[in-house]
Amino acid sequence: MNQRWQRATVTGEKDGKVSVVNNEGQSFKVPKKKKYYEPIESKDQKFAYKDLEEQLKGHYISYKKILPNVRTNLTEGQEHFHESTYISEGELKESAKMIQMVYDRNLGTRLDVQYRRNEKVTLDEAWAYNHTFSADEFERMVDKKEFVLFQGSTNDGEVFQKLAYYEPKVQDIRTKPALSTNTYFYGVKLTAKQADALNRGQELEMVIKSKVHGNKPYLVSWSPRRQTFITKKVDLEKAKKLEVNPGEKKKSRGRGMKV
């Protein structure tokens, strides 16, 4: 709709037309057999396959040559390292780039493309969203393989938080959206304290409410690269810490100093 794909909820169907309501509360009808209508295939799907195909064409990437599982991953918002070759001036050349479908509240969906650098990024070149990374932040990303929470801004002065890390495949710094109080975890919005802790790589004990299994505590962390929550059962993690290896125990006693 209006030159961009939107997620909508189907409310009815009659005479070959589907009635839907989009996230903005607008109700309208769409011909079921039109190319502008695409049912969601899985709960993890965030972008339309037809939208993905259009976006790839805009960057000269063949949709048909991409493996079906890669297409699925891209519609779920996952990143993909794409390598291809082309002929230029009589020579075979290589192109390598990280691609990922993302959502822009002003422009709608778009394909984020980051080309691989010829040489590893340096401290002087490390910046994103008008933020220049410090030596400490650069070391944490490149040497310690950590994610860094930073404050970015637009040229108009809008301020927001982002997560950054070093990606060896493109030899450059990549950024991801940071969690906020608008982020939902199993139907409940994160608090400012929870969002900040998870953005900083901490693992929190949180309760997941379920009508079937009841309320159960889980250890929760955030994977910026995959943009997914990682959950572990508290009981299982406590049991692992209580496990003792008898063989190792005897071995440690045997190394005691003789007097």
PDB file of C-alpha atoms in Angstrom:
ATOM      1  CA  MET A   1       0.000   0.000   0.000  1.00  0.00           C
ATOM      2  CA  ASN A   2       1.359   3.411  -0.979  1.00  0.00           C
ATOM      3  CA  GLN A   3       4.429   1.791  -2.585  1.00  0.00           C
ATOM      4  CA  ARG A   4       5.400  -0.204   0.494  1.00  0.00           C
ATOM      5  CA  TRP A   5       4.468  -3.521   2.015  1.00  0.00           C
ATOM      6  CA  GLN A   6       2.597  -3.533   5.318  1.00  0.00           C
ATOM      7  CA  ARG A   7       1.587  -6.242   7.759  1.00  0.00           C
ATOM      8  CA  ALA A   8      -2.182  -6.476   8.227  1.00  0.00           C
ATOM      9  CA  THR A   9      -4.718  -8.735   9.953  1.00  0.00           C
ATOM     10  CA  VAL A  10      -7.355 -10.492   7.841  1.00  0.00           C
ATOM     11  CA  THR A  11     -10.862  -9.829   9.173  1.00  0.00           C
ATOM     12  CA  GLY A  12     -12.946 -11.461   6.463  1.00  0.00           C
ATOM     13  CA  GLU A  13     -13.242 -12.664   2.870  1.00  0.00           C
ATOM     14  CA  LYS A  14     -16.034 -12.231   0.323  1.00  0.00           C
ATOM     15  CA  ASP A  15     -16.363 -12.294  -3.484  1.00  0.00           C
ATOM     16  CA  GLY A  16     -12.658 -12.914  -4.017  1.00  0.00           C
ATOM     17  CA  LYS A  17     -11.629  -9.962  -1.846  1.00  0.00           C
ATOM     18  CA  VAL A  18      -9.942 -10.055   1.562  1.00  0.00           C
ATOM     19  CA  SER A  19     -10.841  -7.494   4.240  1.00  0.00           C
ATOM     20  CA  VAL A  20      -7.847  -6.419   6.312  1.00  0.00           C
ATOM     21  CA  VAL A  21      -6.839  -3.977   9.056  1.00  0.00           C
ATOM     22  CA  ASN A  22      -3.261  -2.691   9.074  1.00  0.00           C
ATOM     23  CA  ASN A  23      -1.165  -1.594  12.062  1.00  0.00           C
ATOM     24  CA  GLU A  24      -2.287   2.003  11.566  1.00  0.00           C
ATOM     25  CA  GLY A  25      -5.940   0.980  12.047  1.00  0.00           C
ATOM     26  CA  GLN A  26      -6.935   1.432   8.396  1.00  0.00           C
ATOM     27  CA  SER A  27      -9.510  -1.042   7.040  1.00  0.00           C
ATOM     28  CA  PHE A  28      -9.680  -1.888   3.345  1.00  0.00           C
ATOM     29  CA  LYS A  29     -10.212  -4.723   0.868  1.00  0.00           C
ATOM     30  CA  VAL A  30      -7.581  -6.423  -1.305  1.00  0.00           C
ATOM     31  CA  PRO A  31      -8.255  -8.739  -4.279  1.00  0.00           C
ATOM     32  CA  LYS A  32      -7.035 -12.152  -3.095  1.00  0.00           C
ATOM     33  CA  LYS A  33      -5.346 -13.055  -6.382  1.00  0.00           C
ATOM     34  CA  LYS A  34      -3.537  -9.736  -6.835  1.00  0.00           C
ATOM     35  CA  LYS A  35       0.254  -9.581  -6.510  1.00  0.00           C
ATOM     36  CA  TYR A  36      -0.163  -7.051  -3.713  1.00  0.00           C
ATOM     37  CA  TYR A  37      -1.558  -9.667  -1.327  1.00  0.00           C
ATOM     38  CA  GLU A  38       0.659 -12.317   0.296  1.00  0.00           C
ATOM     39  CA  PRO A  39      -0.364 -14.528   3.245  1.00  0.00           C
ATOM     40  CA  ILE A  40       2.299 -14.949   5.954  1.00  0.00           C
ATOM     41  CA  GLU A  41       3.824 -18.435   5.855  1.00  0.00           C
ATOM     42  CA  SER A  42       5.298 -18.662   9.355  1.00  0.00           C
ATOM     43  CA  LYS A  43       5.148 -16.882  12.723  1.00  0.00           C
ATOM     44  CA  ASP A  44       8.776 -15.724  12.324  1.00  0.00           C
ATOM     45  CA  GLN A  45       8.176 -14.030   8.955  1.00  0.00           C
ATOM     46  CA  LYS A  46       8.590 -10.242   9.135  1.00  0.00           C
ATOM     47  CA  PHE A  47       8.817  -9.273   5.444  1.00  0.00           C
ATOM     48  CA  ALA A  48       6.945 -10.367   2.319  1.00  0.00           C
ATOM     49  CA  TYR A  49       8.721 -12.620  -0.177  1.00  0.00           C
ATOM     50  CA  LYS A  50       7.545 -10.399  -3.023  1.00  0.00           C
ATOM     51  CA  ASP A  51       8.939  -7.388  -1.194  1.00  0.00           C
ATOM     52  CA  LEU A  52      12.272  -9.196  -0.778  1.00  0.00           C
ATOM     53  CA  GLU A  53      12.383 -10.000  -4.485  1.00  0.00           C
ATOM     54  CA  GLU A  54      11.790  -6.347  -5.409  1.00  0.00           C
ATOM     55  CA  GLN A  55      14.447  -5.129  -2.965  1.00  0.00           C
ATOM     56  CA  LEU A  56      17.057  -7.601  -4.256  1.00  0.00           C
ATOM     57  CA  LYS A  57      16.439  -6.529  -7.848  1.00  0.00           C
ATOM     58  CA  GLY A  58      17.201  -2.964  -6.825  1.00  0.00           C
ATOM     59  CA  HIS A  59      20.702  -4.122  -5.840  1.00  0.00           C
ATOM     60  CA  TYR A  60      21.237  -6.431  -8.852  1.00  0.00           C
ATOM     61  CA  ILE A  61      20.938  -9.619  -6.794  1.00  0.00           C
ATOM     62  CA  SER A  62      19.054 -12.505  -8.402  1.00  0.00           C
ATOM     63  CA  TYR A  63      16.176 -13.676  -6.230  1.00  0.00           C
ATOM     64  CA  LYS A  64      15.947 -17.004  -8.077  1.00  0.00           C
ATOM     65  CA  LYS A  65      19.628 -17.814  -7.518  1.00  0.00           C
ATOM     66  CA  ILE A  66      19.365 -17.415  -3.756  1.00  0.00           C
ATOM     67  CA  LEU A  67      18.674 -20.704  -1.952  1.00  0.00           C
ATOM     68  CA  PRO A  68      15.117 -21.120  -0.542  1.00  0.00           C
ATOM     69  CA  ASN A  69      16.382 -21.332   3.058  1.00  0.00           C
ATOM     70  CA  VAL A  70      18.303 -18.063   2.577  1.00  0.00           C
ATOM     71  CA  ARG A  71      15.158 -16.380   1.240  1.00  0.00           C
ATOM     72  CA  THR A  72      13.291 -17.568   4.336  1.00  0.00           C
ATOM     73  CA  ASN A  73      16.028 -16.252   6.624  1.00  0.00           C
ATOM     74  CA  LEU A  74      15.932 -12.861   4.895  1.00  0.00           C
ATOM     75  CA  THR A  75      12.136 -12.586   5.239  1.00  0.00           C
ATOM     76  CA  GLU A  76      12.639 -13.261   8.954  1.00  0.00           C
ATOM     77  CA  GLY A  77      14.977 -10.275   9.179  1.00  0.00           C
ATOM     78  CA  GLN A  78      18.201 -12.267   9.456  1.00  0.00           C
ATOM     79  CA  GLU A  79      21.385 -11.070   7.761  1.00  0.00           C
ATOM     80  CA  HIS A  80      23.100 -12.955   4.921  1.00  0.00           C
ATOM     81  CA  PHE A  81      26.647 -12.645   3.621  1.00  0.00           C
ATOM     82  CA  HIS A  82      26.289 -12.613  -0.172  1.00  0.00           C
ATOM     83  CA  GLU A  83      29.230 -13.333  -2.474  1.00  0.00           C
ATOM     84  CA  SER A  84      29.038 -13.100  -6.251  1.00  0.00           C
ATOM     85  CA  THR A  85      31.204 -12.516  -9.324  1.00  0.00           C
ATOM     86  CA  TYR A  86      30.890 -10.255 -12.349  1.00  0.00           C
ATOM     87  CA  ILE A  87      32.883  -9.341 -15.467  1.00  0.00           C
ATOM     88  CA  SER A  88      34.330  -5.838 -15.719  1.00  0.00           C
ATOM     89  CA  GLU A  89      36.783  -4.630 -18.356  1.00  0.00           C
ATOM     90  CA  GLY A  90      37.489  -8.183 -19.447  1.00  0.00           C
ATOM     91  CA  GLU A  91      38.257  -9.461 -15.928  1.00  0.00           C
ATOM     92  CA  LEU A  92      36.349 -11.605 -13.442  1.00  0.00           C
ATOM     93  CA  LYS A  93      35.785  -9.622 -10.261  1.00  0.00           C
ATOM     94  CA  GLU A  94      34.264 -10.459  -6.895  1.00  0.00           C
ATOM     95  CA  SER A  95      31.596  -8.703  -4.887  1.00  0.00           C
ATOM     96  CA  ALA A  96      30.951  -9.479  -1.222  1.00  0.00           C
ATOM     97  CA  LYS A  97      28.373  -7.794   0.980  1.00  0.00           C
ATOM     98  CA  MET A  98      26.186  -8.303   4.031  1.00  0.00           C
ATOM     99  CA  ILE A  99      22.496  -7.915   3.238  1.00  0.00           C
ATOM    100  CA  GLN A 100      19.504  -7.693   5.565  1.00  0.00           C
ATOM    101  CA  MET A 101      15.910  -6.593   5.292  1.00  0.00           C
ATOM    102  CA  VAL A 102      15.144  -3.747   7.704  1.00  0.00           C
ATOM    103  CA  TYR A 103      12.200  -1.473   8.456  1.00  0.00           C
ATOM    104  CA  ASP A 104      12.313   2.302   8.278  1.00  0.00           C
ATOM    105  CA  ARG A 105       9.337   4.089   9.827  1.00  0.00           C
ATOM    106  CA  ASN A 106       9.474   6.798   7.149  1.00  0.00           C
ATOM    107  CA  LEU A 107      10.357   4.789   4.038  1.00  0.00           C
ATOM    108  CA  GLY A 108       8.941   1.380   4.927  1.00  0.00           C
ATOM    109  CA  THR A 109      11.028  -1.716   4.244  1.00  0.00           C
ATOM    110  CA  ARG A 110      14.425  -1.613   2.568  1.00  0.00           C
ATOM    111  CA  LEU A 111      17.413  -3.852   1.947  1.00  0.00           C
ATOM    112  CA  ASP A 112      20.379  -2.824   4.085  1.00  0.00           C
ATOM    113  CA  VAL A 113      23.609  -3.487   2.166  1.00  0.00           C
ATOM    114  CA  GLN A 114      27.111  -3.223   3.625  1.00  0.00           C
ATOM    115  CA  TYR A 115      30.000  -3.988   1.257  1.00  0.00           C
ATOM    116  CA  ARG A 116      33.124  -5.750   2.488  1.00  0.00           C
ATOM    117  CA  ARG A 117      36.068  -3.423   3.006  1.00  0.00           C
ATOM    118  CA  ASN A 118      39.307  -4.143   1.174  1.00  0.00           C
ATOM    119  CA  GLU A 119      41.196  -3.673   4.424  1.00  0.00           C
ATOM    120  CA  LYS A 120      40.255  -4.045   8.087  1.00  0.00           C
ATOM    121  CA  VAL A 121      38.606  -0.945   9.577  1.00  0.00           C
ATOM    122  CA  THR A 122      40.879   1.243  11.688  1.00  0.00           C
ATOM    123  CA  LEU A 123      40.113   3.292  14.800  1.00  0.00           C
ATOM    124  CA  ASP A 124      40.140   6.528  12.768  1.00  0.00           C
ATOM    125  CA  GLU A 125      37.503   5.080  10.422  1.00  0.00           C
ATOM    126  CA  ALA A 126      35.261   3.607  13.133  1.00  0.00           C
ATOM    127  CA  TRP A 127      32.094   5.685  13.336  1.00  0.00           C
ATOM    128  CA  ALA A 128      28.352   5.267  12.812  1.00  0.00           C
ATOM    129  CA  TYR A 129      25.303   7.512  13.041  1.00  0.00           C
ATOM    130  CA  ASN A 130      27.436  10.581  13.829  1.00  0.00           C
ATOM    131  CA  HIS A 131      29.147   8.733  16.680  1.00  0.00           C
ATOM    132  CA  THR A 132      32.927   8.294  16.661  1.00  0.00           C
ATOM    133  CA  PHE A 133      33.929   5.204  18.621  1.00  0.00           C
ATOM    134  CA  SER A 134      36.544   5.641  21.335  1.00  0.00           C
ATOM    135  CA  ALA A 135      39.713   3.560  21.560  1.00  0.00           C
ATOM    136  CA  ASP A 136      38.148   1.556  24.383  1.00  0.00           C
ATOM    137  CA  GLU A 137      34.958   0.876  22.404  1.00  0.00           C
ATOM    138  CA  PHE A 138      37.000  -0.080  19.342  1.00  0.00           C
ATOM    139  CA  GLU A 139      39.140  -2.522  21.369  1.00  0.00           C
ATOM    140  CA  ARG A 140      36.054  -4.097  22.940  1.00  0.00           C
ATOM    141  CA  MET A 141      34.498  -4.684  19.518  1.00  0.00           C
ATOM    142  CA  VAL A 142      37.525  -5.743  17.478  1.00  0.00           C
ATOM    143  CA  ASP A 143      39.766  -7.490  20.028  1.00  0.00           C
ATOM    144  CA  LYS A 144      37.330  -8.687  22.699  1.00  0.00           C
ATOM    145  CA  LYS A 145      34.450  -9.464  20.268  1.00  0.00           C
ATOM    146  CA  GLU A 146      31.984  -7.556  22.444  1.00  0.00           C
ATOM    147  CA  PHE A 147      28.880  -5.559  21.542  1.00  0.00           C
ATOM    148  CA  VAL A 148      28.965  -1.842  22.354  1.00  0.00           C
ATOM    149  CA  LEU A 149      25.931   0.245  23.270  1.00  0.00           C
ATOM    150  CA  PHE A 150      26.258   3.783  21.895  1.00  0.00           C
ATOM    151  CA  GLN A 151      24.168   6.894  21.293  1.00  0.00           C
ATOM    152  CA  GLY A 152      23.647   7.797  17.667  1.00  0.00           C
ATOM    153  CA  SER A 153      21.926  10.786  16.088  1.00  0.00           C
ATOM    154  CA  THR A 154      20.543  12.000  12.784  1.00  0.00           C
ATOM    155  CA  ASN A 155      21.585  15.186  11.038  1.00  0.00           C
ATOM    156  CA  ASP A 156      18.274  16.647  12.250  1.00  0.00           C
ATOM    157  CA  GLY A 157      19.278  16.111  15.873  1.00  0.00           C
ATOM    158  CA  GLU A 158      17.194  13.027  16.650  1.00  0.00           C
ATOM    159  CA  VAL A 159      18.993  10.918  19.286  1.00  0.00           C
ATOM    160  CA  PHE A 160      18.683   7.148  19.701  1.00  0.00           C
ATOM    161  CA  GLN A 161      20.576   4.118  20.992  1.00  0.00           C
ATOM    162  CA  LYS A 162      22.275   1.504  18.827  1.00  0.00           C
ATOM    163  CA  LEU A 163      24.379  -1.617  19.313  1.00  0.00           C
ATOM    164  CA  ALA A 164      27.637  -2.034  17.382  1.00  0.00           C
ATOM    165  CA  TYR A 165      30.065  -4.896  16.850  1.00  0.00           C
ATOM    166  CA  TYR A 166      32.931  -5.879  14.570  1.00  0.00           C
ATOM    167  CA  GLU A 167      32.045  -8.231  11.697  1.00  0.00           C
ATOM    168  CA  PRO A 168      35.104 -10.068  10.246  1.00  0.00           C
ATOM    169  CA  LYS A 169      33.222 -11.022   7.060  1.00  0.00           C
ATOM    170  CA  VAL A 170      32.978  -7.387   5.988  1.00  0.00           C
ATOM    171  CA  GLN A 171      36.039  -6.231   7.988  1.00  0.00           C
ATOM    172  CA  ASP A 172      33.935  -3.398   9.333  1.00  0.00           C
ATOM    173  CA  ILE A 173      31.696  -2.235  12.180  1.00  0.00           C
ATOM    174  CA  ARG A 174      28.037  -3.256  11.929  1.00  0.00           C
ATOM    175  CA  THR A 175      25.139  -1.777  13.885  1.00  0.00           C
ATOM    176  CA  LYS A 176      21.840  -3.158  15.139  1.00  0.00           C
ATOM    177  CA  PRO A 177      18.793  -1.612  16.852  1.00  0.00           C
ATOM    178  CA  ALA A 178      19.005  -1.487  20.633  1.00  0.00           C
ATOM    179  CA  LEU A 179      16.247  -2.783  22.898  1.00  0.00           C
ATOM    180  CA  SER A 180      13.936  -0.179  24.431  1.00  0.00           C
ATOM    181  CA  THR A 181      10.770   0.177  26.483  1.00  0.00           C
ATOM    182  CA  ASN A 182       8.861  -0.371  23.218  1.00  0.00           C
ATOM    183  CA  THR A 183      10.328  -3.883  22.870  1.00  0.00           C
ATOM    184  CA  TYR A 184       8.010  -6.748  23.767  1.00  0.00           C
ATOM    185  CA  PHE A 185       9.168  -9.918  25.503  1.00  0.00           C
ATOM    186  CA  TYR A 186       6.449 -12.569  25.351  1.00  0.00           C
ATOM    187  CA  GLY A 187       3.708  -9.944  25.190  1.00  0.00           C
ATOM    188  CA  VAL A 188       5.090  -7.686  27.928  1.00  0.00           C
ATOM    189  CA  LYS A 189       7.072  -4.490  27.326  1.00  0.00           C
ATOM    190  CA  LEU A 190      10.586  -4.318  28.756  1.00  0.00           C
ATOM    191  CA  THR A 191      11.275  -1.838  31.536  1.00  0.00           C
ATOM    192  CA  ALA A 192      14.003   0.767  30.995  1.00  0.00           C
ATOM    193  CA  LYS A 193      16.213  -1.102  33.482  1.00  0.00           C
ATOM    194  CA  GLN A 194      15.718  -4.450  31.722  1.00  0.00           C
ATOM    195  CA  ALA A 195      16.351  -3.000  28.257  1.00  0.00           C
ATOM    196  CA  ASP A 196      19.547  -1.277  29.379  1.00  0.00           C
ATOM    197  CA  ALA A 197      20.866  -4.416  31.118  1.00  0.00           C
ATOM    198  CA  LEU A 198      20.147  -6.668  28.132  1.00  0.00           C
ATOM    199  CA  ASN A 199      21.713  -4.140  25.746  1.00  0.00           C
ATOM    200  CA  ARG A 200      24.872  -4.281  27.863  1.00  0.00           C
ATOM    201  CA  GLY A 201      25.069  -8.062  27.501  1.00  0.00           C
ATOM    202  CA  GLN A 202      23.758  -8.997  30.944  1.00  0.00           C
ATOM    203  CA  GLU A 203      21.653 -12.096  31.617  1.00  0.00           C
ATOM    204  CA  LEU A 204      18.462 -11.447  33.592  1.00  0.00           C
ATOM    205  CA  GLU A 205      16.022 -13.692  35.404  1.00  0.00           C
ATOM    206  CA  MET A 206      12.578 -12.966  33.963  1.00  0.00           C
ATOM    207  CA  VAL A 207       9.160 -14.595  34.218  1.00  0.00           C
ATOM    208  CA  ILE A 208       7.389 -15.894  31.129  1.00  0.00           C
ATOM    209  CA  LYS A 209       3.623 -16.118  31.532  1.00  0.00           C
ATOM    210  CA  SER A 210       1.852 -19.037  29.860  1.00  0.00           C
ATOM    211  CA  LYS A 211      -1.759 -20.178  30.049  1.00  0.00           C
ATOM    212  CA  VAL A 212      -0.612 -23.770  29.537  1.00  0.00           C
ATOM    213  CA  HIS A 213       2.544 -23.989  31.661  1.00  0.00           C
ATOM    214  CA  GLY A 214       1.838 -21.160  34.116  1.00  0.00           C
ATOM    215  CA  ASN A 215       4.394 -18.527  35.168  1.00  0.00           C
ATOM    216  CA  LYS A 216       7.975 -19.794  35.054  1.00  0.00           C
ATOM    217  CA  PRO A 217      11.314 -18.001  35.577  1.00  0.00           C
ATOM    218  CA  TYR A 218      13.909 -18.033  32.805  1.00  0.00           C
ATOM    219  CA  LEU A 219      17.403 -16.639  32.378  1.00  0.00           C
ATOM    220  CA  VAL A 220      17.160 -14.221  29.461  1.00  0.00           C
ATOM    221  CA  SER A 221      19.847 -12.592  27.306  1.00  0.00           C
ATOM    222  CA  TRP A 222      19.790 -10.751  23.978  1.00  0.00           C
ATOM    223  CA  SER A 223      21.622 -11.693  20.765  1.00  0.00           C
ATOM    224  CA  PRO A 224      22.096  -8.443  18.772  1.00  0.00           C
ATOM    225  CA  ARG A 225      23.498 -10.244  15.733  1.00  0.00           C
ATOM    226  CA  ARG A 226      20.498 -12.565  15.440  1.00  0.00           C
ATOM    227  CA  GLN A 227      18.159 -10.011  17.027  1.00  0.00           C
ATOM    228  CA  THR A 228      16.525 -12.676  19.176  1.00  0.00           C
ATOM    229  CA  PHE A 229      16.089 -13.387  22.871  1.00  0.00           C
ATOM    230  CA  ILE A 230      17.954 -16.393  24.277  1.00  0.00           C
ATOM    231  CA  THR A 231      16.126 -18.124  27.129  1.00  0.00           C
ATOM    232  CA  LYS A 232      17.327 -20.802  29.533  1.00  0.00           C
ATOM    233  CA  LYS A 233      15.312 -22.605  32.200  1.00  0.00           C
ATOM    234  CA  VAL A 234      16.456 -21.452  35.634  1.00  0.00           C
ATOM    235  CA  ASP A 235      16.077 -24.946  37.181  1.00  0.00           C
ATOM    236  CA  LEU A 236      18.275 -26.553  34.512  1.00  0.00           C
ATOM    237  CA  GLU A 237      20.978 -23.904  34.859  1.00  0.00           C
ATOM    238  CA  LYS A 238      21.038 -24.300  38.647  1.00  0.00           C
ATOM    239  CA  ALA A 239      21.264 -28.078  38.247  1.00  0.00           C
ATOM    240  CA  LYS A 240      24.253 -27.703  35.912  1.00  0.00           C
ATOM    241  CA  LYS A 241      26.108 -25.608  38.491  1.00  0.00           C
ATOM    242  CA  LEU A 242      25.456 -28.246  41.175  1.00  0.00           C
ATOM    243  CA  GLU A 243      26.841 -31.095  39.069  1.00  0.00           C
ATOM    244  CA  VAL A 244      30.136 -32.472  40.338  1.00  0.00           C
ATOM    245  CA  ASN A 245      32.508 -34.681  38.378  1.00  0.00           C
ATOM    246  CA  PRO A 246      33.764 -37.396  40.821  1.00  0.00           C
ATOM    247  CA  GLY A 247      36.789 -38.113  38.627  1.00  0.00           C
ATOM    248  CA  GLU A 248      37.963 -34.498  38.726  1.00  0.00           C
ATOM    249  CA  LYS A 249      37.387 -34.372  42.492  1.00  0.00           C
ATOM    250  CA  LYS A 250      39.669 -37.357  43.152  1.00  0.00           C
ATOM    251  CA  LYS A 251      42.278 -35.960  40.797  1.00  0.00           C
ATOM    252  CA  SER A 252      42.411 -32.651  42.654  1.00  0.00           C
ATOM    253  CA  ARG A 253      42.913 -34.441  45.981  1.00  0.00           C
ATOM    254  CA  GLY A 254      45.791 -36.423  44.543  1.00  0.00           C
ATOM    255  CA  ARG A 255      47.642 -33.223  43.718  1.00  0.00           C
ATOM    256  CA  GLY A 256      47.717 -32.170  47.404  1.00  0.00           C
ATOM    257  CA  MET A 257      51.104 -31.227  48.865  1.00  0.00           C
ATOM    258  CA  LYS A 258      52.816 -33.943  50.952  1.00  0.00           C
ATOM    259  CA  VAL A 259      54.139 -32.924  54.341  1.00  0.00           C
TER     260      VAL A 259
END
